[in-house]
Coordinates of C-alpha atoms (C1' of nucleotides) in Angstrom, one line a residue:
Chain A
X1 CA 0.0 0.0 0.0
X2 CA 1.6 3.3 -1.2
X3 CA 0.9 6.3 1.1
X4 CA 1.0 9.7 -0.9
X5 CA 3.7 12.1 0.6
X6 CA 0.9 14.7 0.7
X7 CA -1.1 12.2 3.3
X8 CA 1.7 11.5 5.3
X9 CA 2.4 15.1 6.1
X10 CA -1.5 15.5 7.0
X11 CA -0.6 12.1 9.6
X12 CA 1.8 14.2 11.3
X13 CA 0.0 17.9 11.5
X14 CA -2.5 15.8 13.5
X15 CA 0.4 14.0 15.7
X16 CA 2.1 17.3 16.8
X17 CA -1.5 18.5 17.1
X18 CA -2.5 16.2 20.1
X19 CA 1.2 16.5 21.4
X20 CA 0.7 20.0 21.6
X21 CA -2.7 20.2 23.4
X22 CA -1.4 17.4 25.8
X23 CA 1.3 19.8 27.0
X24 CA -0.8 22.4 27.3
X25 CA -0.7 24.5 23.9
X26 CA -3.3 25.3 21.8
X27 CA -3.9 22.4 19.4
X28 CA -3.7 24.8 16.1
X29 CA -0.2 26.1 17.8
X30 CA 1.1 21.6 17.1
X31 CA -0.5 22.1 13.4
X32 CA 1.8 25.2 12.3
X33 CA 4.9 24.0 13.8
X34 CA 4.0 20.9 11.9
X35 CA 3.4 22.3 8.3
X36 CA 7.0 24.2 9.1
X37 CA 9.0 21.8 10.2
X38 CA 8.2 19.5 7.7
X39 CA 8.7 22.1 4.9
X40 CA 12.0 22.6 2.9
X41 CA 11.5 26.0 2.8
X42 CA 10.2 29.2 4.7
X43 CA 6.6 29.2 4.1
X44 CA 4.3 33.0 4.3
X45 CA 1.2 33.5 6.5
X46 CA -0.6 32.5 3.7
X47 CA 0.5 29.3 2.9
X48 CA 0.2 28.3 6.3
X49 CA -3.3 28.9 6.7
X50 CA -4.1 27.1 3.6
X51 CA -1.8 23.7 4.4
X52 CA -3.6 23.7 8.3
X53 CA -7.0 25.6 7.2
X54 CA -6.8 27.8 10.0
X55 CA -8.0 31.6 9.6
X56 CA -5.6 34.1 8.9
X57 CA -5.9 35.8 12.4
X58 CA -5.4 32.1 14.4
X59 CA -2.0 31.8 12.4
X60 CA -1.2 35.8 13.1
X61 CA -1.2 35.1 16.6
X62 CA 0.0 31.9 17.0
X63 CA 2.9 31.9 14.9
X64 CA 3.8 35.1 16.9
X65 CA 3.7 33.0 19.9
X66 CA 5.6 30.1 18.8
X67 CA 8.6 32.9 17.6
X68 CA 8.6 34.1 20.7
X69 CA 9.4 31.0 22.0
X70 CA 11.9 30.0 19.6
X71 CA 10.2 27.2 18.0
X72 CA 10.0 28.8 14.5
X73 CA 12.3 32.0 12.9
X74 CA 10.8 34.6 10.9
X75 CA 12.3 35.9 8.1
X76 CA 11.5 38.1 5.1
X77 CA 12.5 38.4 1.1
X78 CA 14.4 41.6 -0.9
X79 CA 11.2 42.7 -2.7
X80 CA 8.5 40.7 -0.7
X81 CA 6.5 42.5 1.7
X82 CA 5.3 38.9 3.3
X83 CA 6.5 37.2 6.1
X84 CA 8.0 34.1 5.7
X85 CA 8.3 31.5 8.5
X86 CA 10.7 28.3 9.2
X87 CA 10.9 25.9 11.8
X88 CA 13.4 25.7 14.0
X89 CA 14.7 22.3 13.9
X90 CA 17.1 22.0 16.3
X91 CA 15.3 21.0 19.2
X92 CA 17.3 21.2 22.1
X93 CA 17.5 24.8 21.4
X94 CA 13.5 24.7 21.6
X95 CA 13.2 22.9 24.8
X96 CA 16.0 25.7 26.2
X97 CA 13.5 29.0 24.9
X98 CA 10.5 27.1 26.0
X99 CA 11.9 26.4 29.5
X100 CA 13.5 29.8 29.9
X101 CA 10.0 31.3 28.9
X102 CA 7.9 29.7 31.7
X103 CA 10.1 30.8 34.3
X104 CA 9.1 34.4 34.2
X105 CA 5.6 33.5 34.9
X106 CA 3.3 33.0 37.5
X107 CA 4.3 30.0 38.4
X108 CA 7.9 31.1 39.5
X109 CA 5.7 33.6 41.6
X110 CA 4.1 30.8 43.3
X111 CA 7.7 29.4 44.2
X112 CA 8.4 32.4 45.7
X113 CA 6.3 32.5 48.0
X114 CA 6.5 29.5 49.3
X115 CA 10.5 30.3 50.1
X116 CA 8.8 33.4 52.0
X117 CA 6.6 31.0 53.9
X118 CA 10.2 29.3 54.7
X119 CA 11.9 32.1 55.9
X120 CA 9.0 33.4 58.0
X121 CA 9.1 29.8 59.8
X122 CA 13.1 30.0 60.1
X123 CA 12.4 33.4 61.8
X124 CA 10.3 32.1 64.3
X125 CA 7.2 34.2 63.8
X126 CA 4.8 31.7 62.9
X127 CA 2.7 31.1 65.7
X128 CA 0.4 28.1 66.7
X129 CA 0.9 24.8 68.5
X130 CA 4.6 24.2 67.7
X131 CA 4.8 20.6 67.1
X132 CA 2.1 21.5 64.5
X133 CA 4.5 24.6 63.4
X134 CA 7.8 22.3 62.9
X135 CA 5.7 19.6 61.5
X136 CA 4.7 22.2 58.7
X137 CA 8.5 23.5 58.8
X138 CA 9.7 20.0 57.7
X139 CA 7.5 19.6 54.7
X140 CA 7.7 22.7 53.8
X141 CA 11.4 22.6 53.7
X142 CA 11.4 19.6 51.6
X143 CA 9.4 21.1 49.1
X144 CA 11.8 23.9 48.8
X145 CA 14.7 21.0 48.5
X146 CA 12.8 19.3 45.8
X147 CA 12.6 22.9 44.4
X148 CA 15.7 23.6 44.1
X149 CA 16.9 19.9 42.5
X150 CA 14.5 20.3 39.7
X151 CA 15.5 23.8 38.9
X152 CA 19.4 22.8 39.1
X153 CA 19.1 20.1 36.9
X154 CA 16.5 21.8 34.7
X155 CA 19.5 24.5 34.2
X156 CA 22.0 22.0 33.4
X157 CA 19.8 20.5 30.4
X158 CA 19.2 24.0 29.2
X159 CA 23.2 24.7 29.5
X160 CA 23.8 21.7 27.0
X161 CA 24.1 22.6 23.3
X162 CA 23.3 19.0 22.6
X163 CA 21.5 16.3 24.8
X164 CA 22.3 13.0 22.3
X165 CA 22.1 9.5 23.6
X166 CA 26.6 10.3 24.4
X167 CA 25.2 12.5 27.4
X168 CA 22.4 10.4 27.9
X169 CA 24.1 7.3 28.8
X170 CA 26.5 9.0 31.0
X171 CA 24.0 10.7 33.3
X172 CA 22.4 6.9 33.6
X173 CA 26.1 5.8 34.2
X174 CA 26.1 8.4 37.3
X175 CA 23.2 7.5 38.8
X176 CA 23.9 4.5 38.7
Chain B
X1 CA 4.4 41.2 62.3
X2 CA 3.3 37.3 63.9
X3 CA 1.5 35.0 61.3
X4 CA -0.7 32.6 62.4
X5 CA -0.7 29.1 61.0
X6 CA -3.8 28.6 59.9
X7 CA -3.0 31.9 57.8
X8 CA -0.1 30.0 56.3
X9 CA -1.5 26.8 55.3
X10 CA -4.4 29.1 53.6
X11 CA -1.5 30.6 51.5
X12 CA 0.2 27.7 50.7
X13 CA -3.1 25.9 49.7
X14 CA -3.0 29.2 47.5
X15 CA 0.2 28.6 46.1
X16 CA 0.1 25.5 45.3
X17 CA -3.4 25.9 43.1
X18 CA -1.3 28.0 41.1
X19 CA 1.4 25.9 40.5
X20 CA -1.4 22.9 40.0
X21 CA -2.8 24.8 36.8
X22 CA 0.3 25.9 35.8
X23 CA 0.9 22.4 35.2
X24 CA -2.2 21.7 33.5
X25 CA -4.4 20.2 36.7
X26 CA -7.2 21.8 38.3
X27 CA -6.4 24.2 40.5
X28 CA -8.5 22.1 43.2
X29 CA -6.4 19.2 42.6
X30 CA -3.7 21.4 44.2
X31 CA -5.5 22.7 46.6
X32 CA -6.4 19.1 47.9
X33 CA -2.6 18.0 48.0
X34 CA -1.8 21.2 49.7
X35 CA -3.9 20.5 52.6
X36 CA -2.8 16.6 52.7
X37 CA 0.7 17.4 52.6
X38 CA 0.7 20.1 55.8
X39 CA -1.5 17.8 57.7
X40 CA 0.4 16.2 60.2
X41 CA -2.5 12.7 60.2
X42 CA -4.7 11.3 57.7
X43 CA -8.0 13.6 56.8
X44 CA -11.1 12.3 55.8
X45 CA -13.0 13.6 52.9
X46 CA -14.9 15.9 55.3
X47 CA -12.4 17.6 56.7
X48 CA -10.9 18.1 53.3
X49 CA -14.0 19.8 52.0
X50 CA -13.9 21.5 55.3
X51 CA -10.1 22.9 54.6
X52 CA -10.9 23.2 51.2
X53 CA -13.9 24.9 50.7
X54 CA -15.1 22.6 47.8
X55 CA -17.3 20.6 47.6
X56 CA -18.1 16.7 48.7
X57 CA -18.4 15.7 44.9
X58 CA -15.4 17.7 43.5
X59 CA -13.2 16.3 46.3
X60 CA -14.2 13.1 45.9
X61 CA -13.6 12.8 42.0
X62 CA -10.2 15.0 42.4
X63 CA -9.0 13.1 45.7
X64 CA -9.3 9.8 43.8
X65 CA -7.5 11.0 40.4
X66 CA -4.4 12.6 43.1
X67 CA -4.8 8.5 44.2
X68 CA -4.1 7.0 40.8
X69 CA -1.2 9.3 40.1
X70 CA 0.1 8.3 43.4
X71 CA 0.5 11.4 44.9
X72 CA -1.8 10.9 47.7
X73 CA -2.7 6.9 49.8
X74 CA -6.0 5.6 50.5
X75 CA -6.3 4.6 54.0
X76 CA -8.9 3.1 56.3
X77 CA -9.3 3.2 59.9
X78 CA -10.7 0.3 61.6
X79 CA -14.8 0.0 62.8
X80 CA -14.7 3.7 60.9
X81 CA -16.7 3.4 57.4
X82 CA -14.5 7.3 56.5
X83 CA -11.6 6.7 54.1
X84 CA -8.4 8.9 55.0
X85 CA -6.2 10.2 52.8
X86 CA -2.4 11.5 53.2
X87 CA -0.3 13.0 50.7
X88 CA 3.0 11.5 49.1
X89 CA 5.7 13.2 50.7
X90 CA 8.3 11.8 48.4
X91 CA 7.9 14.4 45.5
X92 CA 10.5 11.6 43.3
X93 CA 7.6 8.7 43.9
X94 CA 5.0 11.3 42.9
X95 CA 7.1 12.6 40.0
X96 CA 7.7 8.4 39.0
X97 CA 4.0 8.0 39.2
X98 CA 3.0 11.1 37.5
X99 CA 5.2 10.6 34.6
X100 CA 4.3 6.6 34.1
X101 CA 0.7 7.7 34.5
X102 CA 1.2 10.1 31.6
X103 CA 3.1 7.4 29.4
X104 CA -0.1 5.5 28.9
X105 CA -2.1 8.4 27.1
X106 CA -2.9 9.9 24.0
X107 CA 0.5 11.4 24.0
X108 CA 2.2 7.9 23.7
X109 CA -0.1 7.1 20.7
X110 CA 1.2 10.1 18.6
X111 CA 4.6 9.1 19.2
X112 CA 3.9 5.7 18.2
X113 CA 2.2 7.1 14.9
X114 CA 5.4 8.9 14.3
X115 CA 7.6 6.0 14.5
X116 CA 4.8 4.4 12.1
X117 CA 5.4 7.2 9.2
X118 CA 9.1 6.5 9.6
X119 CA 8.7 2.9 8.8
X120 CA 6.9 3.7 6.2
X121 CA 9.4 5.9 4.9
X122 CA 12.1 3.4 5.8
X123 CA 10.2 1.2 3.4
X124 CA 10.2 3.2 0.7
X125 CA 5.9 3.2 0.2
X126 CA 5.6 6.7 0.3
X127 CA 5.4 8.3 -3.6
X128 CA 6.0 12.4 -4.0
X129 CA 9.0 14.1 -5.2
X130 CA 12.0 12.0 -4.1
X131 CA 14.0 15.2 -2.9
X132 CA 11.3 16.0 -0.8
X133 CA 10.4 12.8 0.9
X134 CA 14.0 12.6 1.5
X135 CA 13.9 16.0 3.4
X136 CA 10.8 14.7 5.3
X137 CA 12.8 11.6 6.0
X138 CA 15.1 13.3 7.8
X139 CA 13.3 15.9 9.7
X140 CA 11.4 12.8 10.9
X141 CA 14.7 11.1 11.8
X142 CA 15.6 13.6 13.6
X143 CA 12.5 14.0 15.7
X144 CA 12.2 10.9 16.6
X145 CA 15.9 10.7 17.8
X146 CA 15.1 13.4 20.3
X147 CA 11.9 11.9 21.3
X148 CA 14.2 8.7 22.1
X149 CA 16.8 10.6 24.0
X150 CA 13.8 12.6 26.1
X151 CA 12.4 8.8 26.6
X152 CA 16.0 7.4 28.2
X153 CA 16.5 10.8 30.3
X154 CA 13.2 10.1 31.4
X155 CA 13.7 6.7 32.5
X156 CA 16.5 7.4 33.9
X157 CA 15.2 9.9 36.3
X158 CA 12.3 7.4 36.9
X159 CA 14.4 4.7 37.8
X160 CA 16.2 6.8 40.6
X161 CA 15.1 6.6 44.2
X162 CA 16.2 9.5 45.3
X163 CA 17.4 12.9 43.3
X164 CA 19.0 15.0 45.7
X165 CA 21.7 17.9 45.1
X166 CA 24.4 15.0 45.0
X167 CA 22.9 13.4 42.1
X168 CA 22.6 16.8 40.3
X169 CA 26.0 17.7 40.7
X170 CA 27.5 14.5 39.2
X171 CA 24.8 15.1 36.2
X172 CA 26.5 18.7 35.4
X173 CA 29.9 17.5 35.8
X174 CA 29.1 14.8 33.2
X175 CA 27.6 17.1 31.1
X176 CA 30.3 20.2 31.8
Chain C
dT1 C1' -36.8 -2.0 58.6
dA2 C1' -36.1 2.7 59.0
dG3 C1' -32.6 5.8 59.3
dA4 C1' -28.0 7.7 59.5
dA5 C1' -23.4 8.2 57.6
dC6 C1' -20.6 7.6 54.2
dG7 C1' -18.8 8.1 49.1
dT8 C1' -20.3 8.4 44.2
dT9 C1' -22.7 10.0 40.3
dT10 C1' -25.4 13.2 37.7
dA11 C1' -27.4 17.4 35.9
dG12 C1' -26.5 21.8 35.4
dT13 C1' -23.7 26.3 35.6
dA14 C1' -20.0 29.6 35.3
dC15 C1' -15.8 30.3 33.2
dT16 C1' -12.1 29.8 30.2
dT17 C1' -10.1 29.2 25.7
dA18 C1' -9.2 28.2 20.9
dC19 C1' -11.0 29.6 17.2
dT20 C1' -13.8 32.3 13.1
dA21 C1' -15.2 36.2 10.5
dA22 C1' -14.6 40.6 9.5
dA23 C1' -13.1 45.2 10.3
dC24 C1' -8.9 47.7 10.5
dG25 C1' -4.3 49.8 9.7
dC26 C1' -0.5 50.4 6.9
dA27 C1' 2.6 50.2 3.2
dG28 C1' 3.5 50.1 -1.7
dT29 C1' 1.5 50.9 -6.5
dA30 C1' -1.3 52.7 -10.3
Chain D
dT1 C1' -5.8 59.8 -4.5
dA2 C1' -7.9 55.4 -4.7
dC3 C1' -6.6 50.5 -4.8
dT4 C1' -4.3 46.3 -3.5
dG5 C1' -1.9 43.1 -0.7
dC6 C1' -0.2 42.3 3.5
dG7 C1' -0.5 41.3 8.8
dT8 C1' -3.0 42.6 13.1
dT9 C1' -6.8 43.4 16.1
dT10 C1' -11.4 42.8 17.7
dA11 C1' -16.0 41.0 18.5
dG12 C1' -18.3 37.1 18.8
dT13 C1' -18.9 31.8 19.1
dA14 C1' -18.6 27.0 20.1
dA15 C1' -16.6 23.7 23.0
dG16 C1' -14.3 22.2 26.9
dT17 C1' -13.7 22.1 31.9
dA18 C1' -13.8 22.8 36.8
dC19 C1' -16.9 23.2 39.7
dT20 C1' -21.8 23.1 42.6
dA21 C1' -26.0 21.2 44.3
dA22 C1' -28.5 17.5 44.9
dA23 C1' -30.0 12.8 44.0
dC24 C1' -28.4 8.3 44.6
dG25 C1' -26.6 3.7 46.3
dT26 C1' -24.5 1.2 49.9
dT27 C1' -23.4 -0.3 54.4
dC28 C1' -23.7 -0.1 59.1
dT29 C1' -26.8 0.7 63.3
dA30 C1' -30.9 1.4 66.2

DNA sequence: TAGAACGTTTAGTACTTACTAAACGCAGTA
DNA sequence: TACTGCGTTTAGTAAGTACTAAACGTTCTA
């Protein structure tokens, strides 16, 4: 059975669609960085919206987004007043923007305060029974620990140029 | 200025909604675990709607997804029909559990599809221009490598008992 | 057997969000 | 100046989702 090239590419719009929502991104945002990635050459706003069939004003905005994260370039012609849009394809580097883009949000807020929940207990001026108020101490204090791994380690993968199965195994070698 | 603990647990309960949605769960999801995990004993489900402010049918369908992802334990007391429930308190269990739990979704299927096109590529049953079915070859290739290096890191991490700083030191000295 | 004390399920609601359609602004061109 | 070809913005919509209120089923107890 001979699968047109044209069908396969349609497959995988649909793939990165689901893969998208699952982490959280708009569906149509897993469609455009599909079309582009799989395309040999910068496509316009245009062509975009007609290989997903999206409306022009769905691909304004979320191919805005997805630059701003890094995940596609835009770029433009001598002489050609459109906007022309390429994947990126080298996806460490989109894991790094992505990563470095959700920690200004609102939930790096939230880990803040829980670090000033810490350092009211550490300054004693919590009050209430005080087995309850060390109990609370403890966990809290773990959850700051925990914290703090992920977000070293999360800044060691976004250091690497390259994660490749080389740095792979020897991070498993490590631990063991 | 003296805080009183009650006042605390409200904020972190706040705090950890945040993060909870951040993350793509309901914000009550969070706000269950929150109470759980500063709770010094087991609560039942009325004294979690109690803490909570939600209600007996949210926490009940919220309390029991937090159970399959193993973040919080079912318990029983005996001659006492209430269930009790406690919260994980190792965040590297929850984060095993979480991230198996994921592994069996939708997500899983569209990687599998991917690996299907390949094959199909790798077979040489896909007709178009040959240039560009090459290009798409390899922009497949190429995804797929990173979804296989992703898949080891991830294991890795999984298989680990315990990440503490130690761990993540060795990791960026390997990858230094 | 009636009733109480649980947890679960269901019907409905308020809210969010991804999207569409169309108006808009702005530059280049006749 | 009017017109054309762009991308952007806005107003509105349809669908999903987190929740509430209340009915329900079940098990233990009087």
């Amino acid at each position: 059975m001979i699968t047109k090239l044209p069908q396969l590419k349609h497959d995988f719009t649909e793939s990165l669609s689901q893969i998208s929502r699952f982490w959280g991104f708009p569906k149509g945002m897993g469609a455009i960085f599909a079309v582009l990635y799989l395309s040999s050459s910068p496509l316009s706003l245009d062509e975009i919206v007609q290989q997903t069939g999206l409306t022009k004003g769905a691909v304004s905005t979320e191919v805005r987004a997805l630059a701003r994260m890094g995940l596609v370039q835009r770029s433009s012609k001598l002489a050609d007043r459109k906007d022309y849009y390429e994947a990126e394809s080298d996806f460490y580097q989109s894991i790094r923007s992505i990563l470095k883009e959700r920690q200004n949000s609102e939930f790096d807020r939230s880990l803040r305060s829980v670090k000033e929940m810490l350092e009211k207990l550490e300054a004693g001026v919590v009050s209430g029974n005080q087995a309850e108020v060390q109990f609370v101490h403890e966990r809290l204090q773990a959850l700051q620990d925990f914290f703090d791994a992920i977000d070293s380690l999360t800044r060691a993968v976004v250091k690497l140029e390259k994660l490749g199965l080389g740095n792979v195994k020897s991070i498993l070698g490590v631990l063991k």
